[in-house]
PDB file of C-alpha atoms in Angstrom:
ATOM      1  CA  MET A   1       5.783 -21.532  22.966  1.00 53.00           C
ATOM      2  CA  ALA A   2       6.714 -19.499  20.242  1.00 55.00           C
ATOM      3  CA  PRO A   3       7.284 -21.167  16.700  1.00 52.00           C
ATOM      4  CA  THR A   4      10.542 -21.238  15.568  1.00 52.00           C
ATOM      5  CA  ARG A   5      10.293 -22.598  12.227  1.00 55.00           C
ATOM      6  CA  PRO A   6       7.803 -20.935   9.297  1.00 51.00           C
ATOM      7  CA  ARG A   7       4.519 -22.589   9.394  1.00 56.00           C
ATOM      8  CA  LEU A   8       2.804 -23.141   6.163  1.00 85.00           C
ATOM      9  CA  PHE A   9      -0.454 -20.831   5.566  1.00 97.00           C
ATOM     10  CA  ALA A  10      -2.702 -22.951   3.128  1.00 97.00           C
ATOM     11  CA  THR A  11      -4.657 -19.343   2.236  1.00 97.00           C
ATOM     12  CA  PRO A  12      -4.036 -15.415   2.380  1.00 98.00           C
ATOM     13  CA  ASP A  13      -6.678 -15.320   4.830  1.00 98.00           C
ATOM     14  CA  GLU A  14      -4.743 -17.835   7.142  1.00 98.00           C
ATOM     15  CA  ALA A  15      -1.619 -16.159   6.500  1.00 98.00           C
ATOM     16  CA  GLN A  16      -3.267 -12.673   7.473  1.00 98.00           C
ATOM     17  CA  THR A  17      -4.648 -14.369  10.616  1.00 98.00           C
ATOM     18  CA  ALA A  18      -1.613 -15.331  11.635  1.00 97.00           C
ATOM     19  CA  PHE A  19      -0.278 -11.495  11.008  1.00 98.00           C
ATOM     20  CA  TYR A  20      -2.647 -10.050  13.346  1.00 97.00           C
ATOM     21  CA  GLU A  21      -2.824 -12.824  15.777  1.00 96.00           C
ATOM     22  CA  ALA A  22       1.584 -12.345  15.991  1.00 96.00           C
ATOM     23  CA  PHE A  23       0.896  -8.362  16.194  1.00 95.00           C
ATOM     24  CA  GLU A  24      -1.226  -8.939  19.200  1.00 94.00           C
ATOM     25  CA  ARG A  25       0.746 -11.432  21.011  1.00 92.00           C
ATOM     26  CA  ALA A  26       3.976  -9.363  20.113  1.00 94.00           C
ATOM     27  CA  ASN A  27       5.838 -12.270  19.013  1.00 95.00           C
ATOM     28  CA  LEU A  28       8.637 -11.819  16.719  1.00 96.00           C
ATOM     29  CA  ALA A  29       9.008 -15.648  15.652  1.00 97.00           C
ATOM     30  CA  ALA A  30       5.140 -16.010  14.650  1.00 96.00           C
ATOM     31  CA  MET A  31       5.470 -12.576  13.014  1.00 97.00           C
ATOM     32  CA  MET A  32       8.649 -13.464  10.850  1.00 98.00           C
ATOM     33  CA  ALA A  33       6.940 -16.894   9.952  1.00 97.00           C
ATOM     34  CA  VAL A  34       3.990 -14.929   7.862  1.00 98.00           C
ATOM     35  CA  TRP A  35       6.807 -12.919   6.098  1.00 98.00           C
ATOM     36  CA  ALA A  36       8.377 -14.178   2.924  1.00 98.00           C
ATOM     37  CA  GLU A  37      12.180 -15.042   3.355  1.00 97.00           C
ATOM     38  CA  SER A  38      13.254 -12.550   0.433  1.00 97.00           C
ATOM     39  CA  ASP A  39      15.212  -9.552  -0.326  1.00 97.00           C
ATOM     40  CA  ASP A  40      12.221  -7.929  -1.722  1.00 97.00           C
ATOM     41  CA  ILE A  41       9.434  -7.874   1.022  1.00 98.00           C
ATOM     42  CA  VAL A  42       8.159  -4.532   1.445  1.00 98.00           C
ATOM     43  CA  CYS A  43       7.003  -2.975   4.876  1.00 98.00           C
ATOM     44  CA  VAL A  44       5.957   0.472   6.113  1.00 98.00           C
ATOM     45  CA  HIS A  45       4.857   1.327   9.260  1.00 97.00           C
ATOM     46  CA  PRO A  46       2.748   3.887   9.763  1.00 96.00           C
ATOM     47  CA  GLN A  47       4.960   7.353   9.356  1.00 95.00           C
ATOM     48  CA  GLY A  48       7.949   5.163   9.284  1.00 95.00           C
ATOM     49  CA  PRO A  49      10.710   4.645   6.267  1.00 96.00           C
ATOM     50  CA  ARG A  50      10.577   2.186   3.890  1.00 97.00           C
ATOM     51  CA  LEU A  51      12.052  -1.050   4.717  1.00 98.00           C
ATOM     52  CA  VAL A  52      12.842  -3.708   1.899  1.00 98.00           C
ATOM     53  CA  GLY A  53      13.928  -7.349   2.735  1.00 98.00           C
ATOM     54  CA  PHE A  54      13.601 -10.059   5.426  1.00 98.00           C
ATOM     55  CA  GLU A  55      16.363  -8.390   7.788  1.00 98.00           C
ATOM     56  CA  ALA A  56      14.948  -4.788   7.660  1.00 98.00           C
ATOM     57  CA  VAL A  57      11.396  -5.805   8.734  1.00 98.00           C
ATOM     58  CA  ARG A  58      12.267  -8.078  11.077  1.00 98.00           C
ATOM     59  CA  GLU A  59      14.332  -5.425  12.885  1.00 98.00           C
ATOM     60  CA  SER A  60      11.402  -3.131  12.678  1.00 97.00           C
ATOM     61  CA  TRP A  61       8.995  -5.621  14.440  1.00 97.00           C
ATOM     62  CA  MET A  62      11.648  -6.120  17.011  1.00 96.00           C
ATOM     63  CA  GLN A  63      11.856  -3.101  18.134  1.00 95.00           C
ATOM     64  CA  ILE A  64       7.866  -2.260  17.941  1.00 93.00           C
ATOM     65  CA  PHE A  65       7.241  -5.621  20.115  1.00 94.00           C
ATOM     66  CA  ALA A  66      10.349  -4.104  22.162  1.00 93.00           C
ATOM     67  CA  ASN A  67       8.699  -0.746  22.694  1.00 80.00           C
ATOM     68  CA  GLY A  68       5.340  -1.401  22.854  1.00 70.00           C
ATOM     69  CA  ALA A  69       2.577  -2.035  25.213  1.00 69.00           C
ATOM     70  CA  ALA A  70      -0.026  -5.372  23.981  1.00 78.00           C
ATOM     71  CA  LEU A  71      -2.494  -4.255  21.217  1.00 87.00           C
ATOM     72  CA  ARG A  72      -5.867  -5.339  19.838  1.00 91.00           C
ATOM     73  CA  VAL A  73      -5.928  -4.898  16.093  1.00 93.00           C
ATOM     74  CA  ARG A  74      -8.837  -5.598  14.301  1.00 93.00           C
ATOM     75  CA  ALA A  75      -8.923  -5.460  10.365  1.00 95.00           C
ATOM     76  CA  THR A  76     -12.046  -4.013   9.043  1.00 95.00           C
ATOM     77  CA  GLU A  77     -13.477  -2.609   5.858  1.00 97.00           C
ATOM     78  CA  GLU A  78     -11.431  -5.251   3.880  1.00 98.00           C
ATOM     79  CA  ARG A  79     -11.274  -5.053   0.153  1.00 98.00           C
ATOM     80  CA  ARG A  80      -9.774  -8.438  -1.704  1.00 98.00           C
ATOM     81  CA  PHE A  81      -7.859  -8.748  -4.873  1.00 98.00           C
ATOM     82  CA  ASP A  82      -7.311 -12.663  -5.518  1.00 98.00           C
ATOM     83  CA  ALA A  83      -5.114 -14.465  -8.153  1.00 98.00           C
ATOM     84  CA  GLN A  84      -3.569 -17.992  -8.195  1.00 97.00           C
ATOM     85  CA  SER A  85      -0.262 -16.696  -6.327  1.00 98.00           C
ATOM     86  CA  VAL A  86      -0.766 -13.094  -5.099  1.00 98.00           C
ATOM     87  CA  ALA A  87      -3.538 -11.844  -3.099  1.00 98.00           C
ATOM     88  CA  VAL A  88      -4.373  -8.447  -1.901  1.00 98.00           C
ATOM     89  CA  ARG A  89      -6.537  -7.521   1.763  1.00 98.00           C
ATOM     90  CA  ALA A  90      -6.725  -3.531   1.881  1.00 98.00           C
ATOM     91  CA  VAL A  91      -7.949  -3.024   5.074  1.00 98.00           C
ATOM     92  CA  VAL A  92      -8.638  -0.559   7.849  1.00 97.00           C
ATOM     93  CA  GLU A  93      -6.786  -1.705  11.199  1.00 96.00           C
ATOM     94  CA  GLN A  94      -8.470  -0.503  14.316  1.00 94.00           C
ATOM     95  CA  VAL A  95      -6.173  -0.897  16.914  1.00 92.00           C
ATOM     96  CA  ALA A  96      -6.338  -0.107  20.645  1.00 90.00           C
ATOM     97  CA  PRO A  97      -4.330  -1.051  23.888  1.00 84.00           C
ATOM     98  CA  VAL A  98      -5.361  -4.319  25.163  1.00 79.00           C
ATOM     99  CA  GLY A  99      -7.503  -3.746  28.498  1.00 76.00           C
ATOM    100  CA  GLU A 100      -8.100  -0.077  27.931  1.00 70.00           C
ATOM    101  CA  ASN A 101     -10.956   1.880  26.679  1.00 67.00           C
ATOM    102  CA  ALA A 102      -8.946   4.270  24.786  1.00 69.00           C
ATOM    103  CA  PRO A 103      -9.820   5.782  21.690  1.00 66.00           C
ATOM    104  CA  VAL A 104      -8.745   3.753  18.920  1.00 80.00           C
ATOM    105  CA  SER A 105      -6.449   4.586  16.067  1.00 90.00           C
ATOM    106  CA  ALA A 106      -7.205   3.762  12.808  1.00 95.00           C
ATOM    107  CA  ILE A 107      -4.571   2.749  10.366  1.00 96.00           C
ATOM    108  CA  CYS A 108      -5.324   2.064   6.599  1.00 97.00           C
ATOM    109  CA  ALA A 109      -2.909  -0.832   5.457  1.00 98.00           C
ATOM    110  CA  THR A 110      -2.450  -2.701   2.004  1.00 98.00           C
ATOM    111  CA  ASN A 111      -1.614  -6.497   2.855  1.00 98.00           C
ATOM    112  CA  ILE A 112      -0.220  -8.491  -0.227  1.00 98.00           C
ATOM    113  CA  TYR A 113       0.405 -12.238   0.025  1.00 98.00           C
ATOM    114  CA  GLU A 114       2.140 -14.853  -2.112  1.00 98.00           C
ATOM    115  CA  LEU A 115       1.947 -18.319  -2.660  1.00 98.00           C
ATOM    116  CA  THR A 116       5.889 -19.585  -1.896  1.00 97.00           C
ATOM    117  CA  PRO A 117       6.933 -22.723  -1.956  1.00 94.00           C
ATOM    118  CA  ASN A 118       6.287 -22.662   2.050  1.00 93.00           C
ATOM    119  CA  GLY A 119       2.781 -21.486   1.477  1.00 97.00           C
ATOM    120  CA  TRP A 120       1.346 -18.381   1.551  1.00 98.00           C
ATOM    121  CA  ARG A 121       3.562 -15.236   2.913  1.00 98.00           C
ATOM    122  CA  MET A 122       3.167 -11.720   3.364  1.00 98.00           C
ATOM    123  CA  VAL A 123       5.132  -9.723   0.742  1.00 98.00           C
ATOM    124  CA  VAL A 124       3.991  -6.487   1.458  1.00 98.00           C
ATOM    125  CA  HIS A 125       2.603  -4.535   4.758  1.00 98.00           C
ATOM    126  CA  HIS A 126       1.920  -0.645   3.946  1.00 98.00           C
ATOM    127  CA  ALA A 127       0.589   1.145   6.734  1.00 98.00           C
ATOM    128  CA  SER A 128      -0.334   4.932   6.978  1.00 97.00           C
ATOM    129  CA  PRO A 129      -2.491   6.941   9.562  1.00 96.00           C
ATOM    130  CA  LEU A 130      -5.939   6.865   8.168  1.00 94.00           C
ATOM    131  CA  ALA A 131      -7.199  10.693   7.651  1.00 89.00           C
ATOM    132  CA  ASP A 132     -10.593  11.777   8.546  1.00 80.00           C
ATOM    133  CA  PRO A 133     -12.848  11.430   5.719  1.00 71.00           C
ATOM    134  CA  ALA A 134     -14.519  14.632   7.302  1.00 52.00           C
ATOM    135  CA  PRO A 135     -13.059  18.048   6.215  1.00 48.00           C
ATOM    136  CA  ALA A 136     -10.179  19.062   8.661  1.00 41.00           C
ATOM    137  CA  ALA A 137     -10.845  22.338  10.415  1.00 42.00           C
ATOM    138  CA  GLU A 138      -8.185  23.970   8.548  1.00 40.00           C
ATOM    139  CA  GLU A 139      -8.470  22.570   5.034  1.00 35.00           C
ATOM    140  CA  PRO A 140     -11.670  23.411   3.187  1.00 36.00           C
ATOM    141  CA  ALA A 141     -11.174  20.777   0.453  1.00 36.00           C
ATOM    142  CA  PRO A 142     -14.057  18.073   1.103  1.00 40.00           C
ATOM    143  CA  GLN A 143     -11.992  15.084   1.013  1.00 40.00           C
ATOM    144  CA  GLY A 144      -8.579  16.835   2.036  1.00 38.00           C
ATOM    145  CA  HIS A 145      -6.105  15.212   0.157  1.00 40.00           C
ATOM    146  CA  THR A 146      -4.682  17.861  -2.670  1.00 43.00           C
ATOM    147  CA  LEU A 147      -1.417  16.697  -2.222  1.00 46.00           C
ATOM    148  CA  HIS A 148      -0.246  13.875  -3.720  1.00 52.00           C
TER     149      HIS A 148
ATOM    150  CA  MET B   1      -6.520  14.597 -27.669  1.00 53.00           C
ATOM    151  CA  ALA B   2      -7.666  13.065 -24.256  1.00 54.00           C
ATOM    152  CA  PRO B   3      -9.072   9.346 -24.453  1.00 52.00           C
ATOM    153  CA  THR B   4     -12.656   9.516 -23.590  1.00 52.00           C
ATOM    154  CA  ARG B   5     -13.160   5.631 -23.599  1.00 55.00           C
ATOM    155  CA  PRO B   6     -10.960   3.282 -21.626  1.00 51.00           C
ATOM    156  CA  ARG B   7      -8.198   2.328 -23.246  1.00 56.00           C
ATOM    157  CA  LEU B   8      -7.027  -1.798 -23.313  1.00 85.00           C
ATOM    158  CA  PHE B   9      -3.783  -2.291 -21.316  1.00 97.00           C
ATOM    159  CA  ALA B  10      -2.049  -5.592 -22.269  1.00 97.00           C
ATOM    160  CA  THR B  11       0.286  -5.863 -19.122  1.00 98.00           C
ATOM    161  CA  PRO B  12       0.333  -4.360 -15.886  1.00 98.00           C
ATOM    162  CA  ASP B  13       3.206  -1.913 -16.787  1.00 98.00           C
ATOM    163  CA  GLU B  14       1.405  -0.766 -19.513  1.00 98.00           C
ATOM    164  CA  ALA B  15      -1.602   0.511 -17.104  1.00 98.00           C
ATOM    165  CA  GLN B  16       1.349   1.780 -14.628  1.00 98.00           C
ATOM    166  CA  THR B  17       2.980   3.779 -17.484  1.00 98.00           C
ATOM    167  CA  ALA B  18      -0.459   5.125 -18.295  1.00 97.00           C
ATOM    168  CA  PHE B  19      -1.064   5.922 -14.717  1.00 98.00           C
ATOM    169  CA  TYR B  20       1.914   8.176 -14.527  1.00 97.00           C
ATOM    170  CA  GLU B  21       1.483   9.758 -17.706  1.00 96.00           C
ATOM    171  CA  ALA B  22      -2.087  10.740 -16.599  1.00 96.00           C
ATOM    172  CA  PHE B  23      -1.052  12.153 -13.238  1.00 95.00           C
ATOM    173  CA  GLU B  24       1.634  14.173 -15.099  1.00 94.00           C
ATOM    174  CA  ARG B  25      -0.495  15.677 -17.447  1.00 92.00           C
ATOM    175  CA  ALA B  26      -3.394  15.947 -15.119  1.00 94.00           C
ATOM    176  CA  ASN B  27      -5.588  14.296 -17.480  1.00 95.00           C
ATOM    177  CA  LEU B  28      -8.675  12.827 -15.745  1.00 96.00           C
ATOM    178  CA  ALA B  29     -10.126  10.718 -18.265  1.00 97.00           C
ATOM    179  CA  ALA B  30      -6.804   9.127 -18.916  1.00 96.00           C
ATOM    180  CA  MET B  31      -6.523   8.573 -15.287  1.00 97.00           C
ATOM    181  CA  MET B  32     -10.042   7.022 -14.940  1.00 98.00           C
ATOM    182  CA  ALA B  33      -8.787   4.816 -17.635  1.00 97.00           C
ATOM    183  CA  VAL B  34      -6.687   3.512 -15.827  1.00 98.00           C
ATOM    184  CA  TRP B  35      -8.484   2.577 -13.013  1.00 98.00           C
ATOM    185  CA  ALA B  36     -10.893  -0.778 -12.902  1.00 98.00           C
ATOM    186  CA  GLU B  37     -14.647   0.660 -12.851  1.00 97.00           C
ATOM    187  CA  SER B  38     -15.395  -1.215  -9.634  1.00 97.00           C
ATOM    188  CA  ASP B  39     -17.221  -0.287  -6.371  1.00 97.00           C
ATOM    189  CA  ASP B  40     -14.306  -2.065  -4.441  1.00 97.00           C
ATOM    190  CA  ILE B  41     -11.002   0.077  -5.687  1.00 98.00           C
ATOM    191  CA  VAL B  42      -9.144   1.823  -3.210  1.00 98.00           C
ATOM    192  CA  CYS B  43      -7.267   5.015  -3.360  1.00 98.00           C
ATOM    193  CA  VAL B  44      -5.130   6.670  -0.333  1.00 98.00           C
ATOM    194  CA  HIS B  45      -3.401  10.008  -1.391  1.00 97.00           C
ATOM    195  CA  PRO B  46      -0.623  11.294   0.785  1.00 96.00           C
ATOM    196  CA  GLN B  47      -2.424  11.602   4.198  1.00 95.00           C
ATOM    197  CA  GLY B  48      -5.753  11.962   2.606  1.00 95.00           C
ATOM    198  CA  PRO B  49      -8.763   9.615   3.470  1.00 96.00           C
ATOM    199  CA  ARG B  50      -9.167   6.116   2.164  1.00 98.00           C
ATOM    200  CA  LEU B  51     -11.432   6.294  -0.838  1.00 98.00           C
ATOM    201  CA  VAL B  52     -13.696   3.253  -2.122  1.00 98.00           C
ATOM    202  CA  GLY B  53     -15.235   2.964  -5.347  1.00 98.00           C
ATOM    203  CA  PHE B  54     -15.091   4.533  -8.439  1.00 98.00           C
ATOM    204  CA  GLU B  55     -16.718   7.704  -8.116  1.00 98.00           C
ATOM    205  CA  ALA B  56     -14.801   8.287  -4.798  1.00 98.00           C
ATOM    206  CA  VAL B  57     -11.446   8.021  -6.800  1.00 98.00           C
ATOM    207  CA  ARG B  58     -12.364  10.453  -9.670  1.00 98.00           C
ATOM    208  CA  GLU B  59     -14.008  12.811  -7.439  1.00 98.00           C
ATOM    209  CA  SER B  60     -10.490  13.167  -5.638  1.00 97.00           C
ATOM    210  CA  TRP B  61      -8.249  13.253  -8.983  1.00 97.00           C
ATOM    211  CA  MET B  62     -10.543  15.639 -10.230  1.00 96.00           C
ATOM    212  CA  GLN B  63      -9.688  17.825  -7.153  1.00 95.00           C
ATOM    213  CA  ILE B  64      -6.063  16.985  -7.385  1.00 93.00           C
ATOM    214  CA  PHE B  65      -5.817  18.147 -11.102  1.00 94.00           C
ATOM    215  CA  ALA B  66      -7.829  21.424 -10.503  1.00 93.00           C
ATOM    216  CA  ASN B  67      -5.522  22.469  -8.063  1.00 80.00           C
ATOM    217  CA  GLY B  68      -2.030  21.636  -8.922  1.00 70.00           C
ATOM    218  CA  ALA B  69       0.685  22.659 -10.867  1.00 70.00           C
ATOM    219  CA  ALA B  70       2.145  20.227 -13.537  1.00 78.00           C
ATOM    220  CA  LEU B  71       4.212  17.525 -11.865  1.00 87.00           C
ATOM    221  CA  ARG B  72       6.977  15.023 -12.937  1.00 91.00           C
ATOM    222  CA  VAL B  73       6.482  12.033 -11.257  1.00 93.00           C
ATOM    223  CA  ARG B  74       8.852   9.258 -11.155  1.00 93.00           C
ATOM    224  CA  ALA B  75       8.512   5.817 -10.011  1.00 95.00           C
ATOM    225  CA  THR B  76      11.752   4.105  -8.671  1.00 95.00           C
ATOM    226  CA  GLU B  77      12.705   1.173  -6.290  1.00 96.00           C
ATOM    227  CA  GLU B  78      10.124  -0.998  -7.834  1.00 97.00           C
ATOM    228  CA  ARG B  79       9.434  -4.483  -6.303  1.00 98.00           C
ATOM    229  CA  ARG B  80       7.043  -6.423  -8.423  1.00 98.00           C
ATOM    230  CA  PHE B  81       4.995  -9.399  -7.668  1.00 98.00           C
ATOM    231  CA  ASP B  82       2.975 -10.983 -10.443  1.00 98.00           C
ATOM    232  CA  ALA B  83       0.508 -13.503 -10.496  1.00 98.00           C
ATOM    233  CA  GLN B  84      -1.903 -14.155 -13.442  1.00 97.00           C
ATOM    234  CA  SER B  85      -4.405 -11.831 -12.881  1.00 98.00           C
ATOM    235  CA  VAL B  86      -3.169  -9.595 -10.209  1.00 98.00           C
ATOM    236  CA  ALA B  87       0.165  -7.574 -10.020  1.00 98.00           C
ATOM    237  CA  VAL B  88       1.922  -5.326  -7.503  1.00 98.00           C
ATOM    238  CA  ARG B  89       3.990  -2.438  -8.201  1.00 98.00           C
ATOM    239  CA  ALA B  90       5.410  -1.041  -4.992  1.00 98.00           C
ATOM    240  CA  VAL B  91       7.551   1.991  -5.696  1.00 98.00           C
ATOM    241  CA  VAL B  92       9.224   5.131  -4.538  1.00 97.00           C
ATOM    242  CA  GLU B  93       7.864   8.184  -6.553  1.00 96.00           C
ATOM    243  CA  GLN B  94       9.926  11.428  -6.863  1.00 94.00           C
ATOM    244  CA  VAL B  95       7.946  13.847  -7.388  1.00 92.00           C
ATOM    245  CA  ALA B  96       9.055  17.477  -8.390  1.00 90.00           C
ATOM    246  CA  PRO B  97       7.307  20.552 -10.181  1.00 84.00           C
ATOM    247  CA  VAL B  98       7.739  20.603 -13.851  1.00 79.00           C
ATOM    248  CA  GLY B  99      10.435  22.823 -15.156  1.00 76.00           C
ATOM    249  CA  GLU B 100      11.669  23.473 -11.565  1.00 70.00           C
ATOM    250  CA  ASN B 101      14.740  22.606  -9.712  1.00 68.00           C
ATOM    251  CA  ALA B 102      12.823  22.366  -6.472  1.00 69.00           C
ATOM    252  CA  PRO B 103      13.614  19.634  -4.116  1.00 66.00           C
ATOM    253  CA  VAL B 104      11.645  16.500  -5.276  1.00 80.00           C
ATOM    254  CA  SER B 105       9.243  15.027  -2.272  1.00 90.00           C
ATOM    255  CA  ALA B 106       9.230  11.338  -2.367  1.00 94.00           C
ATOM    256  CA  ILE B 107       6.150   9.449  -1.671  1.00 96.00           C
ATOM    257  CA  CYS B 108       6.069   5.259  -0.828  1.00 97.00           C
ATOM    258  CA  ALA B 109       3.269   3.862  -3.256  1.00 98.00           C
ATOM    259  CA  THR B 110       2.102   0.420  -3.633  1.00 98.00           C
ATOM    260  CA  ASN B 111      -0.268   0.132  -6.761  1.00 98.00           C
ATOM    261  CA  ILE B 112      -2.073  -3.154  -7.692  1.00 98.00           C
ATOM    262  CA  TYR B 113      -3.361  -4.203 -11.126  1.00 98.00           C
ATOM    263  CA  GLU B 114      -6.119  -6.455 -11.681  1.00 98.00           C
ATOM    264  CA  LEU B 115      -6.372  -8.222 -15.269  1.00 98.00           C
ATOM    265  CA  THR B 116     -10.202  -7.314 -16.211  1.00 97.00           C
ATOM    266  CA  PRO B 117     -12.401  -8.255 -18.882  1.00 95.00           C
ATOM    267  CA  ASN B 118     -11.089  -4.670 -20.198  1.00 93.00           C
ATOM    268  CA  GLY B 119      -7.289  -5.269 -19.714  1.00 97.00           C
ATOM    269  CA  TRP B 120      -5.455  -4.529 -16.884  1.00 98.00           C
ATOM    270  CA  ARG B 121      -6.517  -1.790 -14.438  1.00 98.00           C
ATOM    271  CA  MET B 122      -5.344  -0.125 -11.060  1.00 98.00           C
ATOM    272  CA  VAL B 123      -7.552  -1.560  -8.315  1.00 98.00           C
ATOM    273  CA  VAL B 124      -5.485  -0.290  -5.503  1.00 98.00           C
ATOM    274  CA  HIS B 125      -3.217   2.827  -5.051  1.00 98.00           C
ATOM    275  CA  HIS B 126      -1.646   3.533  -1.632  1.00 98.00           C
ATOM    276  CA  ALA B 127       0.378   6.221  -1.287  1.00 98.00           C
ATOM    277  CA  SER B 128       2.019   7.846   1.987  1.00 97.00           C
ATOM    278  CA  PRO B 129       4.867  10.300   2.610  1.00 96.00           C
ATOM    279  CA  LEU B 130       7.956   8.626   2.535  1.00 94.00           C
ATOM    280  CA  ALA B 131       9.966   8.654   5.872  1.00 88.00           C
ATOM    281  CA  ASP B 132      13.313   9.509   6.357  1.00 80.00           C
ATOM    282  CA  PRO B 133      15.224   6.144   6.802  1.00 71.00           C
ATOM    283  CA  ALA B 134      17.461   8.194   9.531  1.00 51.00           C
ATOM    284  CA  PRO B 135      15.931   7.577  13.109  1.00 48.00           C
ATOM    285  CA  ALA B 136      13.285  10.181  13.735  1.00 42.00           C
ATOM    286  CA  ALA B 137      13.302  11.757  17.293  1.00 40.00           C
ATOM    287  CA  GLU B 138      10.148   9.889  18.683  1.00 38.00           C
ATOM    288  CA  GLU B 139      10.762   6.656  16.730  1.00 38.00           C
ATOM    289  CA  PRO B 140      13.866   4.856  16.217  1.00 37.00           C
ATOM    290  CA  ALA B 141      14.367   3.657  12.671  1.00 37.00           C
ATOM    291  CA  PRO B 142      15.479   0.218  12.180  1.00 41.00           C
ATOM    292  CA  GLN B 143      18.831   0.214  10.056  1.00 41.00           C
ATOM    293  CA  GLY B 144      19.565  -1.590   6.690  1.00 39.00           C
ATOM    294  CA  HIS B 145      16.895  -0.516   4.363  1.00 37.00           C
ATOM    295  CA  THR B 146      17.715   0.371   1.220  1.00 35.00           C
ATOM    296  CA  LEU B 147      17.083   4.075   0.555  1.00 36.00           C
ATOM    297  CA  HIS B 148      19.855   6.134  -1.082  1.00 38.00           C
TER     298      HIS B 148
END
């Protein structure tokens, strides 16, 4: 049963767990219960446009969930920055289709949560493909990121 | 004269102003004075790898500044999330070579600052190319995001 009302998350980590659970289950109501109901939330899917505001963000997840096969998403290599009302989780997402041994894709994600009157909610999800730290064949620079 | 010692930033916005000034001036000492001296800072340049820790971040900026022409960087469309000791600035960077009327490139950046004993410092800079809000061929983009 999909939750139809926002749930209250007592900690940023509860919100993040709910975010990835909703992602894996492709559950739009659960996903949007994680996000703050605000015109200022920001969501950037890998190689996607910058979406601002609850409706644009909701629409994007609806499309992702409509298109996609079920995914297994594991957040790794977390770096945390915590304040009383804002919390940052910078992670690497290891993404793989459920039930397959396909090679995972790796996504670099910056997740930001804010303490709202309705508990901790996501306000920013910025995701981009994780580049290989090893030199690419065509790119001799050791760290491969000379473009900003 | 390049500052050789970390400067103290009284607010996240002072730190962000210093970040973009150092970027435009390609001044490595000024750039690294903005970053927290920590093994947990995270920097992702557009299409680059995920760099963690002060030395990896410093090395990346050294390479960018060694290669690059002077750039003009303007942070626009800012969304702010502020707490007592962590502050988020989600922006679109409009980047153009100095002295040229070349088309700018647009970068989506999430900048995170933390209040340290030495003032506000950057702890995360996550940058990725800004995708066109118009639907890409293979990825229907949702409507309604506020890009102009």
